[in-house]
């Protein structure tokens, strides 16, 4: 395999080692026409992404149509880094910073049925996992995937679990390619049976293979339209599969990581098996992070206080910290680096090529850290000795600034002593240090994630005046043009600006940012969005006329109509939460929200669906509050006073000592930094659009308020009128007419299916005389076109019933004789054939490969599919020869 470095071999038994698992996956898909792709760098080409976080990331431009596909099919083992949940590394069985994602991809080639069949064949045949240990999930609306798993693959329907969008629907972003997912889970406790399966129980289930069916495009309104070229994107966690096949309690004790744990344990003079949970966690962190830092340095990342360099430095220092907790009192990073290179060099030979660079960076960074660590730890010990209620922001900043002591490390040590760190105070101390000239703030190190992060890092917080003003003059403090820091922008440029003060609301608390215009002498900038970054408001838009430079004074004017709609929706969201507490359960808590100009979304904790009657009651209650014209009272007060008054905190928000309280007297009181109407009557109307589940125990209500209600009702009215014209019915008669048509359609479909099955049986009845005796057995191989899979299965089973226990029947055909791209093959074996060692599922799956497909099922009855109808006759001849040889 040119350029990949992966060790390839032919295995006589099911793979067990990490190298065998990786090679088996790549071999499997390479043999099925997939181009083998070497792992991309951990430093991605995509400038908006800091590190390669997923196996599909290198192919993202292909999926988005920005680059031509490298081939119709591809497969890879992609190295990935994630640090978003670094605190779970070592504490759970499966969290890592560095991991490998095995994937197979189809770019407009095969789709759902083939991906599912191959995933099952790989899992059960190549990896040898028993079907009784497998459960699959499908998206709640994906009937097609469920049918394939149930009817084509033969999975027990009780082990097919439908899940909501949060778990089983992939999207590249708010708009663009998206589609449902189907995941395969390993069941560690199949003896518990098929009833009440809860895939959230990670002590019993582990998801190891995710299949993404990229089949839709989502526009700005959320409308899904089918893609012209549908794609497949899959991912199998190598570490997870190693845990399953090596039968160890967690990913860390697989041969992919455990040798590093043993190396660290030897350096510390301890026995991993004899340590308590805390000691084992430290060894797991060292093992995990050692792989990560070695690979990062290999891919060109060097330690620093910015961007990727900061992630590397943070990981390195965590390794040193946990080594010291284990009693390692001397430099040891180079030893761990050598162990990591030795462990991974077969799969990644570039590690050996860059060994000197890797070890030199490890040695240099460890020496730098050790020089300051001891002094910082001593100071922290002194701070802790005073038994404070928390570590102040000033103390944490002194450790960071003077001693190079990472804030995360201070947090970890404080947590070990049951203390928190004043993060707001830390940020204030950080900002107080930044007194650089604002005009120079755009000359920033480009190793940060993007220019916006860089721009915000050295600026003071923006003064927001949008509660009382909707237009205001401000000074341009920093500027980004077409993604690059700049001092001037011209007409046509896409820009991001920071102003010293602004009337524009920056996205936060679930509410979208304002729209509007910045103007000046001959200047017009259309502001399309406003976001926040480290308390700096970033105004994004396009220069439509004139030019603008850093230091210019511009006049900002908020789009008043958009602001009014956002205010109506935000206040309506507060009323919705109060109504839910009153109608459904006082204990309901918010789990997320979105306040847009044209709609609102509210997620909340609730173990059940809200009934139609409850939704109607909620709607009536909210519209009643609107009609009562409650004047809102907004004031700032101490947070303790606000809580004592009963103010509700918003999900995900951080609060200072003084907070903003939005009060609808007698109805709602919440801590909120968003914009609101001054009187509930300004909302006008409130209408619930939908209620659904988005995750286990999480429900979602989507609604519209204010002017958006009229647009919503007009749209629905237009639909009703069209349906009335189509069905020649009055609005009140439409539902009855649709129900009648559905009943008639179901009856017609049932009759058609029955007729097709009868036709298949009639055609097959004449085939019994064509069976051939092979010893004590009867073998019948025949082609039967124009019949769907269910009909072929019925026909094959009927022939076995007619010919007896010694019958082996294989039928194949094209459901649509004019379409050579879909082949169906069915095998039915009698008890005598099975006793001879033949199984229908394994047999038909092998035959289907000759038609470019695969499949499987039960020993007595199984179905497979293919994509090459021209090869069907040869495949049936192959089946006849193999059966004759096996039974003769």
PDB file of N, CA and C in Angstrom, residues 575-658:
ATOM      1  N   UNK A 575     -42.125  33.061  28.536  1.00  0.00           N
ATOM      2  CA  UNK A 575     -43.512  32.688  28.848  1.00  0.00           C
ATOM      3  C   UNK A 575     -43.723  31.186  28.647  1.00  0.00           C
ATOM      4  N   UNK A 576     -43.086  30.627  27.633  1.00  0.00           N
ATOM      5  CA  UNK A 576     -43.218  29.196  27.360  1.00  0.00           C
ATOM      6  C   UNK A 576     -42.680  28.372  28.519  1.00  0.00           C
ATOM      7  N   UNK A 577     -41.519  28.759  29.060  1.00  0.00           N
ATOM      8  CA  UNK A 577     -40.968  28.000  30.180  1.00  0.00           C
ATOM      9  C   UNK A 577     -41.909  28.059  31.385  1.00  0.00           C
ATOM     10  N   UNK A 578     -42.475  29.228  31.655  1.00  0.00           N
ATOM     11  CA  UNK A 578     -43.410  29.350  32.777  1.00  0.00           C
ATOM     12  C   UNK A 578     -44.657  28.507  32.542  1.00  0.00           C
ATOM     13  N   UNK A 579     -45.163  28.494  31.309  1.00  0.00           N
ATOM     14  CA  UNK A 579     -46.359  27.710  31.005  1.00  0.00           C
ATOM     15  C   UNK A 579     -46.086  26.217  31.154  1.00  0.00           C
ATOM     16  N   UNK A 580     -44.907  25.761  30.718  1.00  0.00           N
ATOM     17  CA  UNK A 580     -44.551  24.351  30.879  1.00  0.00           C
ATOM     18  C   UNK A 580     -44.502  23.967  32.350  1.00  0.00           C
ATOM     19  N   UNK A 581     -43.924  24.813  33.164  1.00  0.00           N
ATOM     20  CA  UNK A 581     -43.855  24.525  34.600  1.00  0.00           C
ATOM     21  C   UNK A 581     -45.256  24.463  35.206  1.00  0.00           C
ATOM     22  N   UNK A 582     -46.149  25.321  34.728  1.00  0.00           N
ATOM     23  CA  UNK A 582     -47.497  25.385  35.287  1.00  0.00           C
ATOM     24  C   UNK A 582     -48.379  24.236  34.798  1.00  0.00           C
ATOM     25  N   UNK A 583     -48.255  23.870  33.519  1.00  0.00           N
ATOM     26  CA  UNK A 583     -49.149  22.865  32.934  1.00  0.00           C
ATOM     27  C   UNK A 583     -48.602  21.446  33.074  1.00  0.00           C
ATOM     28  N   UNK A 584     -47.307  21.267  32.888  1.00  0.00           N
ATOM     29  CA  UNK A 584     -46.734  19.919  32.833  1.00  0.00           C
ATOM     30  C   UNK A 584     -46.076  19.505  34.148  1.00  0.00           C
ATOM     31  N   UNK A 585     -45.067  20.258  34.574  1.00  0.00           N
ATOM     32  CA  UNK A 585     -44.319  19.857  35.768  1.00  0.00           C
ATOM     33  C   UNK A 585     -43.523  21.057  36.285  1.00  0.00           C
ATOM     34  N   UNK A 586     -43.691  21.453  37.545  1.00  0.00           N
ATOM     35  CA  UNK A 586     -42.929  22.590  38.083  1.00  0.00           C
ATOM     36  C   UNK A 586     -41.422  22.366  38.061  1.00  0.00           C
ATOM     37  N   UNK A 587     -40.993  21.095  37.978  1.00  0.00           N
ATOM     38  CA  UNK A 587     -39.570  20.791  38.001  1.00  0.00           C
ATOM     39  C   UNK A 587     -38.902  20.840  36.639  1.00  0.00           C
ATOM     40  N   UNK A 588     -39.642  21.202  35.596  1.00  0.00           N
ATOM     41  CA  UNK A 588     -39.058  21.256  34.252  1.00  0.00           C
ATOM     42  C   UNK A 588     -37.916  22.266  34.216  1.00  0.00           C
ATOM     43  N   UNK A 589     -36.795  21.854  33.619  1.00  0.00           N
ATOM     44  CA  UNK A 589     -35.639  22.731  33.494  1.00  0.00           C
ATOM     45  C   UNK A 589     -35.211  22.853  32.052  1.00  0.00           C
ATOM     46  N   UNK A 590     -34.655  24.008  31.712  1.00  0.00           N
ATOM     47  CA  UNK A 590     -34.233  24.260  30.344  1.00  0.00           C
ATOM     48  C   UNK A 590     -32.977  23.472  29.997  1.00  0.00           C
ATOM     49  N   UNK A 591     -32.922  22.964  28.755  1.00  0.00           N
ATOM     50  CA  UNK A 591     -31.754  22.226  28.270  1.00  0.00           C
ATOM     51  C   UNK A 591     -31.167  22.865  27.020  1.00  0.00           C
ATOM     52  N   UNK A 592     -31.636  24.044  26.658  1.00  0.00           N
ATOM     53  CA  UNK A 592     -31.120  24.718  25.467  1.00  0.00           C
ATOM     54  C   UNK A 592     -32.216  25.550  24.830  1.00  0.00           C
ATOM     55  N   UNK A 593     -31.837  26.532  24.008  1.00  0.00           N
ATOM     56  CA  UNK A 593     -32.840  27.360  23.348  1.00  0.00           C
ATOM     57  C   UNK A 593     -32.247  28.032  22.124  1.00  0.00           C
ATOM     58  N   UNK A 594     -33.130  28.465  21.240  1.00  0.00           N
ATOM     59  CA  UNK A 594     -32.756  29.271  20.090  1.00  0.00           C
ATOM     60  C   UNK A 594     -33.813  30.343  19.921  1.00  0.00           C
ATOM     61  N   UNK A 595     -33.372  31.595  19.887  1.00  0.00           N
ATOM     62  CA  UNK A 595     -34.268  32.719  19.623  1.00  0.00           C
ATOM     63  C   UNK A 595     -33.811  33.359  18.323  1.00  0.00           C
ATOM     64  N   UNK A 596     -34.569  33.146  17.260  1.00  0.00           N
ATOM     65  CA  UNK A 596     -34.239  33.681  15.948  1.00  0.00           C
ATOM     66  C   UNK A 596     -35.241  34.786  15.617  1.00  0.00           C
ATOM     67  N   UNK A 597     -35.076  35.396  14.450  1.00  0.00           N
ATOM     68  CA  UNK A 597     -35.993  36.455  14.057  1.00  0.00           C
ATOM     69  C   UNK A 597     -37.363  35.904  13.697  1.00  0.00           C
ATOM     70  N   UNK A 598     -37.401  34.684  13.155  1.00  0.00           N
ATOM     71  CA  UNK A 598     -38.656  34.144  12.645  1.00  0.00           C
ATOM     72  C   UNK A 598     -39.188  32.944  13.419  1.00  0.00           C
ATOM     73  N   UNK A 599     -38.479  32.490  14.419  1.00  0.00           N
ATOM     74  CA  UNK A 599     -38.939  31.322  15.168  1.00  0.00           C
ATOM     75  C   UNK A 599     -38.213  31.244  16.500  1.00  0.00           C
ATOM     76  N   UNK A 600     -38.689  30.358  17.345  1.00  0.00           N
ATOM     77  CA  UNK A 600     -38.018  30.085  18.610  1.00  0.00           C
ATOM     78  C   UNK A 600     -38.036  28.581  18.849  1.00  0.00           C
ATOM     79  N   UNK A 601     -37.041  28.139  19.601  1.00  0.00           N
ATOM     80  CA  UNK A 601     -36.937  26.714  19.937  1.00  0.00           C
ATOM     81  C   UNK A 601     -36.564  26.610  21.401  1.00  0.00           C
ATOM     82  N   UNK A 602     -37.233  25.720  22.118  1.00  0.00           N
ATOM     83  CA  UNK A 602     -36.970  25.573  23.547  1.00  0.00           C
ATOM     84  C   UNK A 602     -36.815  24.086  23.876  1.00  0.00           C
ATOM     85  N   UNK A 603     -35.644  23.697  24.373  1.00  0.00           N
ATOM     86  CA  UNK A 603     -35.382  22.319  24.788  1.00  0.00           C
ATOM     87  C   UNK A 603     -35.474  22.239  26.305  1.00  0.00           C
ATOM     88  N   UNK A 604     -36.080  21.147  26.798  1.00  0.00           N
ATOM     89  CA  UNK A 604     -36.284  21.052  28.236  1.00  0.00           C
ATOM     90  C   UNK A 604     -36.246  19.591  28.681  1.00  0.00           C
ATOM     91  N   UNK A 605     -35.920  19.404  29.951  1.00  0.00           N
ATOM     92  CA  UNK A 605     -35.856  18.061  30.529  1.00  0.00           C
ATOM     93  C   UNK A 605     -37.264  17.583  30.854  1.00  0.00           C
ATOM     94  N   UNK A 606     -37.638  16.472  30.255  1.00  0.00           N
ATOM     95  CA  UNK A 606     -38.958  15.891  30.519  1.00  0.00           C
ATOM     96  C   UNK A 606     -38.924  14.437  30.059  1.00  0.00           C
ATOM     97  N   UNK A 607     -39.360  13.498  30.884  1.00  0.00           N
ATOM     98  CA  UNK A 607     -39.237  12.077  30.529  1.00  0.00           C
ATOM     99  C   UNK A 607     -40.287  11.573  29.549  1.00  0.00           C
ATOM    100  N   UNK A 608     -41.268  12.427  29.187  1.00  0.00           N
ATOM    101  CA  UNK A 608     -42.337  11.960  28.302  1.00  0.00           C
ATOM    102  C   UNK A 608     -42.721  13.047  27.307  1.00  0.00           C
ATOM    103  N   UNK A 609     -43.482  12.631  26.303  1.00  0.00           N
ATOM    104  CA  UNK A 609     -43.976  13.592  25.326  1.00  0.00           C
ATOM    105  C   UNK A 609     -45.086  14.443  25.942  1.00  0.00           C
ATOM    106  N   UNK A 610     -45.202  15.681  25.479  1.00  0.00           N
ATOM    107  CA  UNK A 610     -46.288  16.553  25.921  1.00  0.00           C
ATOM    108  C   UNK A 610     -47.521  16.228  25.090  1.00  0.00           C
ATOM    109  N   UNK A 611     -48.651  16.014  25.735  1.00  0.00           N
ATOM    110  CA  UNK A 611     -49.860  15.620  25.014  1.00  0.00           C
ATOM    111  C   UNK A 611     -50.426  16.786  24.223  1.00  0.00           C
ATOM    112  N   UNK A 612     -51.278  16.451  23.254  1.00  0.00           N
ATOM    113  CA  UNK A 612     -51.913  17.481  22.437  1.00  0.00           C
ATOM    114  C   UNK A 612     -52.756  18.411  23.302  1.00  0.00           C
ATOM    115  N   UNK A 613     -53.428  17.835  24.282  1.00  0.00           N
ATOM    116  CA  UNK A 613     -54.256  18.667  25.177  1.00  0.00           C
ATOM    117  C   UNK A 613     -53.387  19.627  25.983  1.00  0.00           C
ATOM    118  N   UNK A 614     -52.242  19.148  26.443  1.00  0.00           N
ATOM    119  CA  UNK A 614     -51.335  20.010  27.199  1.00  0.00           C
ATOM    120  C   UNK A 614     -50.769  21.125  26.324  1.00  0.00           C
ATOM    121  N   UNK A 615     -50.422  20.784  25.079  1.00  0.00           N
ATOM    122  CA  UNK A 615     -49.902  21.799  24.164  1.00  0.00           C
ATOM    123  C   UNK A 615     -50.949  22.885  23.909  1.00  0.00           C
ATOM    124  N   UNK A 616     -52.194  22.468  23.755  1.00  0.00           N
ATOM    125  CA  UNK A 616     -53.274  23.442  23.549  1.00  0.00           C
ATOM    126  C   UNK A 616     -53.441  24.329  24.771  1.00  0.00           C
ATOM    127  N   UNK A 617     -53.344  23.707  25.958  1.00  0.00           N
ATOM    128  CA  UNK A 617     -53.471  24.473  27.202  1.00  0.00           C
ATOM    129  C   UNK A 617     -52.316  25.475  27.347  1.00  0.00           C
ATOM    130  N   UNK A 618     -51.092  25.037  26.979  1.00  0.00           N
ATOM    131  CA  UNK A 618     -49.918  25.916  27.051  1.00  0.00           C
ATOM    132  C   UNK A 618     -50.090  27.101  26.107  1.00  0.00           C
ATOM    133  N   UNK A 619     -50.536  26.828  24.894  1.00  0.00           N
ATOM    134  CA  UNK A 619     -50.741  27.882  23.899  1.00  0.00           C
ATOM    135  C   UNK A 619     -51.774  28.899  24.388  1.00  0.00           C
ATOM    136  N   UNK A 620     -52.874  28.392  24.947  1.00  0.00           N
ATOM    137  CA  UNK A 620     -53.944  29.270  25.449  1.00  0.00           C
ATOM    138  C   UNK A 620     -53.439  30.137  26.595  1.00  0.00           C
ATOM    139  N   UNK A 621     -52.659  29.527  27.487  1.00  0.00           N
ATOM    140  CA  UNK A 621     -52.145  30.250  28.649  1.00  0.00           C
ATOM    141  C   UNK A 621     -51.223  31.388  28.212  1.00  0.00           C
ATOM    142  N   UNK A 622     -50.307  31.090  27.274  1.00  0.00           N
ATOM    143  CA  UNK A 622     -49.352  32.109  26.814  1.00  0.00           C
ATOM    144  C   UNK A 622     -50.076  33.235  26.085  1.00  0.00           C
ATOM    145  N   UNK A 623     -51.013  32.920  25.213  1.00  0.00           N
ATOM    146  CA  UNK A 623     -51.747  33.972  24.511  1.00  0.00           C
ATOM    147  C   UNK A 623     -52.596  34.799  25.467  1.00  0.00           C
ATOM    148  N   UNK A 624     -53.023  34.170  26.565  1.00  0.00           N
ATOM    149  CA  UNK A 624     -53.735  34.928  27.606  1.00  0.00           C
ATOM    150  C   UNK A 624     -52.826  35.942  28.277  1.00  0.00           C
ATOM    151  N   UNK A 625     -51.596  35.517  28.594  1.00  0.00           N
ATOM    152  CA  UNK A 625     -50.631  36.447  29.199  1.00  0.00           C
ATOM    153  C   UNK A 625     -50.298  37.584  28.245  1.00  0.00           C
ATOM    154  N   UNK A 626     -50.233  37.277  26.953  1.00  0.00           N
ATOM    155  CA  UNK A 626     -49.952  38.315  25.958  1.00  0.00           C
ATOM    156  C   UNK A 626     -51.091  39.330  25.929  1.00  0.00           C
ATOM    157  N   UNK A 627     -52.327  38.836  25.919  1.00  0.00           N
ATOM    158  CA  UNK A 627     -53.499  39.715  25.870  1.00  0.00           C
ATOM    159  C   UNK A 627     -53.643  40.557  27.135  1.00  0.00           C
ATOM    160  N   UNK A 628     -53.123  40.058  28.254  1.00  0.00           N
ATOM    161  CA  UNK A 628     -53.227  40.803  29.520  1.00  0.00           C
ATOM    162  C   UNK A 628     -52.278  41.999  29.579  1.00  0.00           C
ATOM    163  N   UNK A 629     -51.390  42.106  28.575  1.00  0.00           N
ATOM    164  CA  UNK A 629     -50.506  43.275  28.432  1.00  0.00           C
ATOM    165  C   UNK A 629     -49.690  43.535  29.697  1.00  0.00           C
ATOM    166  N   UNK A 630     -48.897  42.544  30.103  1.00  0.00           N
ATOM    167  CA  UNK A 630     -48.008  42.706  31.256  1.00  0.00           C
ATOM    168  C   UNK A 630     -46.804  43.566  30.862  1.00  0.00           C
ATOM    169  N   UNK A 631     -46.514  44.589  31.616  1.00  0.00           N
ATOM    170  CA  UNK A 631     -45.309  45.391  31.390  1.00  0.00           C
ATOM    171  C   UNK A 631     -44.115  44.681  32.009  1.00  0.00           C
ATOM    172  N   UNK A 632     -43.033  44.588  31.259  1.00  0.00           N
ATOM    173  CA  UNK A 632     -41.833  43.913  31.769  1.00  0.00           C
ATOM    174  C   UNK A 632     -41.034  44.858  32.652  1.00  0.00           C
ATOM    175  N   UNK A 633     -40.413  44.297  33.664  1.00  0.00           N
ATOM    176  CA  UNK A 633     -39.533  45.054  34.540  1.00  0.00           C
ATOM    177  C   UNK A 633     -38.129  44.453  34.425  1.00  0.00           C
ATOM    178  N   UNK A 634     -37.176  45.267  34.007  1.00  0.00           N
ATOM    179  CA  UNK A 634     -35.804  44.805  33.833  1.00  0.00           C
ATOM    180  C   UNK A 634     -34.904  45.594  34.773  1.00  0.00           C
ATOM    181  N   UNK A 635     -34.136  44.882  35.592  1.00  0.00           N
ATOM    182  CA  UNK A 635     -33.238  45.560  36.523  1.00  0.00           C
ATOM    183  C   UNK A 635     -32.027  44.684  36.809  1.00  0.00           C
ATOM    184  N   UNK A 636     -30.990  45.329  37.289  1.00  0.00           N
ATOM    185  CA  UNK A 636     -29.795  44.611  37.714  1.00  0.00           C
ATOM    186  C   UNK A 636     -29.789  44.502  39.223  1.00  0.00           C
ATOM    187  N   UNK A 637     -29.375  43.341  39.728  1.00  0.00           N
ATOM    188  CA  UNK A 637     -29.332  43.132  41.167  1.00  0.00           C
ATOM    189  C   UNK A 637     -28.301  42.081  41.507  1.00  0.00           C
ATOM    190  N   UNK A 638     -27.952  41.970  42.767  1.00  0.00           N
ATOM    191  CA  UNK A 638     -27.006  40.951  43.206  1.00  0.00           C
ATOM    192  C   UNK A 638     -27.580  39.575  42.922  1.00  0.00           C
ATOM    193  N   UNK A 639     -26.724  38.668  42.507  1.00  0.00           N
ATOM    194  CA  UNK A 639     -27.218  37.359  42.095  1.00  0.00           C
ATOM    195  C   UNK A 639     -27.913  36.627  43.232  1.00  0.00           C
ATOM    196  N   UNK A 640     -27.416  36.767  44.442  1.00  0.00           N
ATOM    197  CA  UNK A 640     -28.062  36.102  45.577  1.00  0.00           C
ATOM    198  C   UNK A 640     -29.463  36.653  45.801  1.00  0.00           C
ATOM    199  N   UNK A 641     -29.612  37.976  45.628  1.00  0.00           N
ATOM    200  CA  UNK A 641     -30.928  38.590  45.779  1.00  0.00           C
ATOM    201  C   UNK A 641     -31.868  38.103  44.693  1.00  0.00           C
ATOM    202  N   UNK A 642     -31.336  37.979  43.457  1.00  0.00           N
ATOM    203  CA  UNK A 642     -32.159  37.511  42.342  1.00  0.00           C
ATOM    204  C   UNK A 642     -32.637  36.083  42.574  1.00  0.00           C
ATOM    205  N   UNK A 643     -31.738  35.233  43.045  1.00  0.00           N
ATOM    206  CA  UNK A 643     -32.132  33.847  43.317  1.00  0.00           C
ATOM    207  C   UNK A 643     -33.158  33.776  44.428  1.00  0.00           C
ATOM    208  N   UNK A 644     -32.969  34.611  45.457  1.00  0.00           N
ATOM    209  CA  UNK A 644     -33.919  34.624  46.573  1.00  0.00           C
ATOM    210  C   UNK A 644     -35.294  35.075  46.112  1.00  0.00           C
ATOM    211  N   UNK A 645     -35.329  35.933  45.073  1.00  0.00           N
ATOM    212  CA  UNK A 645     -36.605  36.420  44.553  1.00  0.00           C
ATOM    213  C   UNK A 645     -37.275  35.391  43.648  1.00  0.00           C
ATOM    214  N   UNK A 646     -36.567  34.294  43.343  1.00  0.00           N
ATOM    215  CA  UNK A 646     -37.139  33.230  42.511  1.00  0.00           C
ATOM    216  C   UNK A 646     -36.775  33.301  41.050  1.00  0.00           C
ATOM    217  N   UNK A 647     -35.765  34.107  40.701  1.00  0.00           N
ATOM    218  CA  UNK A 647     -35.366  34.208  39.300  1.00  0.00           C
ATOM    219  C   UNK A 647     -34.783  32.884  38.817  1.00  0.00           C
ATOM    220  N   UNK A 648     -35.146  32.485  37.594  1.00  0.00           N
ATOM    221  CA  UNK A 648     -34.687  31.233  36.997  1.00  0.00           C
ATOM    222  C   UNK A 648     -33.449  31.518  36.154  1.00  0.00           C
ATOM    223  N   UNK A 649     -32.405  30.705  36.325  1.00  0.00           N
ATOM    224  CA  UNK A 649     -31.176  30.865  35.535  1.00  0.00           C
ATOM    225  C   UNK A 649     -31.344  30.184  34.191  1.00  0.00           C
ATOM    226  N   UNK A 650     -30.784  30.783  33.161  1.00  0.00           N
ATOM    227  CA  UNK A 650     -30.851  30.230  31.812  1.00  0.00           C
ATOM    228  C   UNK A 650     -29.759  29.194  31.602  1.00  0.00           C
ATOM    229  N   UNK A 651     -30.057  28.208  30.803  1.00  0.00           N
ATOM    230  CA  UNK A 651     -29.129  27.110  30.537  1.00  0.00           C
ATOM    231  C   UNK A 651     -27.824  27.604  29.922  1.00  0.00           C
ATOM    232  N   UNK A 652     -26.706  27.106  30.426  1.00  0.00           N
ATOM    233  CA  UNK A 652     -25.406  27.346  29.817  1.00  0.00           C
ATOM    234  C   UNK A 652     -24.818  28.716  30.052  1.00  0.00           C
ATOM    235  N   UNK A 653     -25.476  29.574  30.820  1.00  0.00           N
ATOM    236  CA  UNK A 653     -24.983  30.924  31.036  1.00  0.00           C
ATOM    237  C   UNK A 653     -24.115  31.000  32.289  1.00  0.00           C
ATOM    238  N   UNK A 654     -23.120  31.885  32.252  1.00  0.00           N
ATOM    239  CA  UNK A 654     -22.306  32.168  33.419  1.00  0.00           C
ATOM    240  C   UNK A 654     -22.730  33.531  33.955  1.00  0.00           C
ATOM    241  N   UNK A 655     -22.798  33.657  35.258  1.00  0.00           N
ATOM    242  CA  UNK A 655     -23.311  34.878  35.847  1.00  0.00           C
ATOM    243  C   UNK A 655     -22.285  35.518  36.771  1.00  0.00           C
ATOM    244  N   UNK A 656     -22.237  36.833  36.719  1.00  0.00           N
ATOM    245  CA  UNK A 656     -21.366  37.593  37.612  1.00  0.00           C
ATOM    246  C   UNK A 656     -22.087  37.822  38.934  1.00  0.00           C
ATOM    247  N   UNK A 657     -21.467  38.580  39.813  1.00  0.00           N
ATOM    248  CA  UNK A 657     -22.088  38.871  41.110  1.00  0.00           C
ATOM    249  C   UNK A 657     -23.339  39.725  40.943  1.00  0.00           C
ATOM    250  N   UNK A 658     -23.332  40.595  39.928  1.00  0.00           N
ATOM    251  CA  UNK A 658     -24.500  41.422  39.619  1.00  0.00           C
ATOM    252  C   UNK A 658     -25.092  40.919  38.315  1.00  0.00           C
TER     253      UNK A 658
END
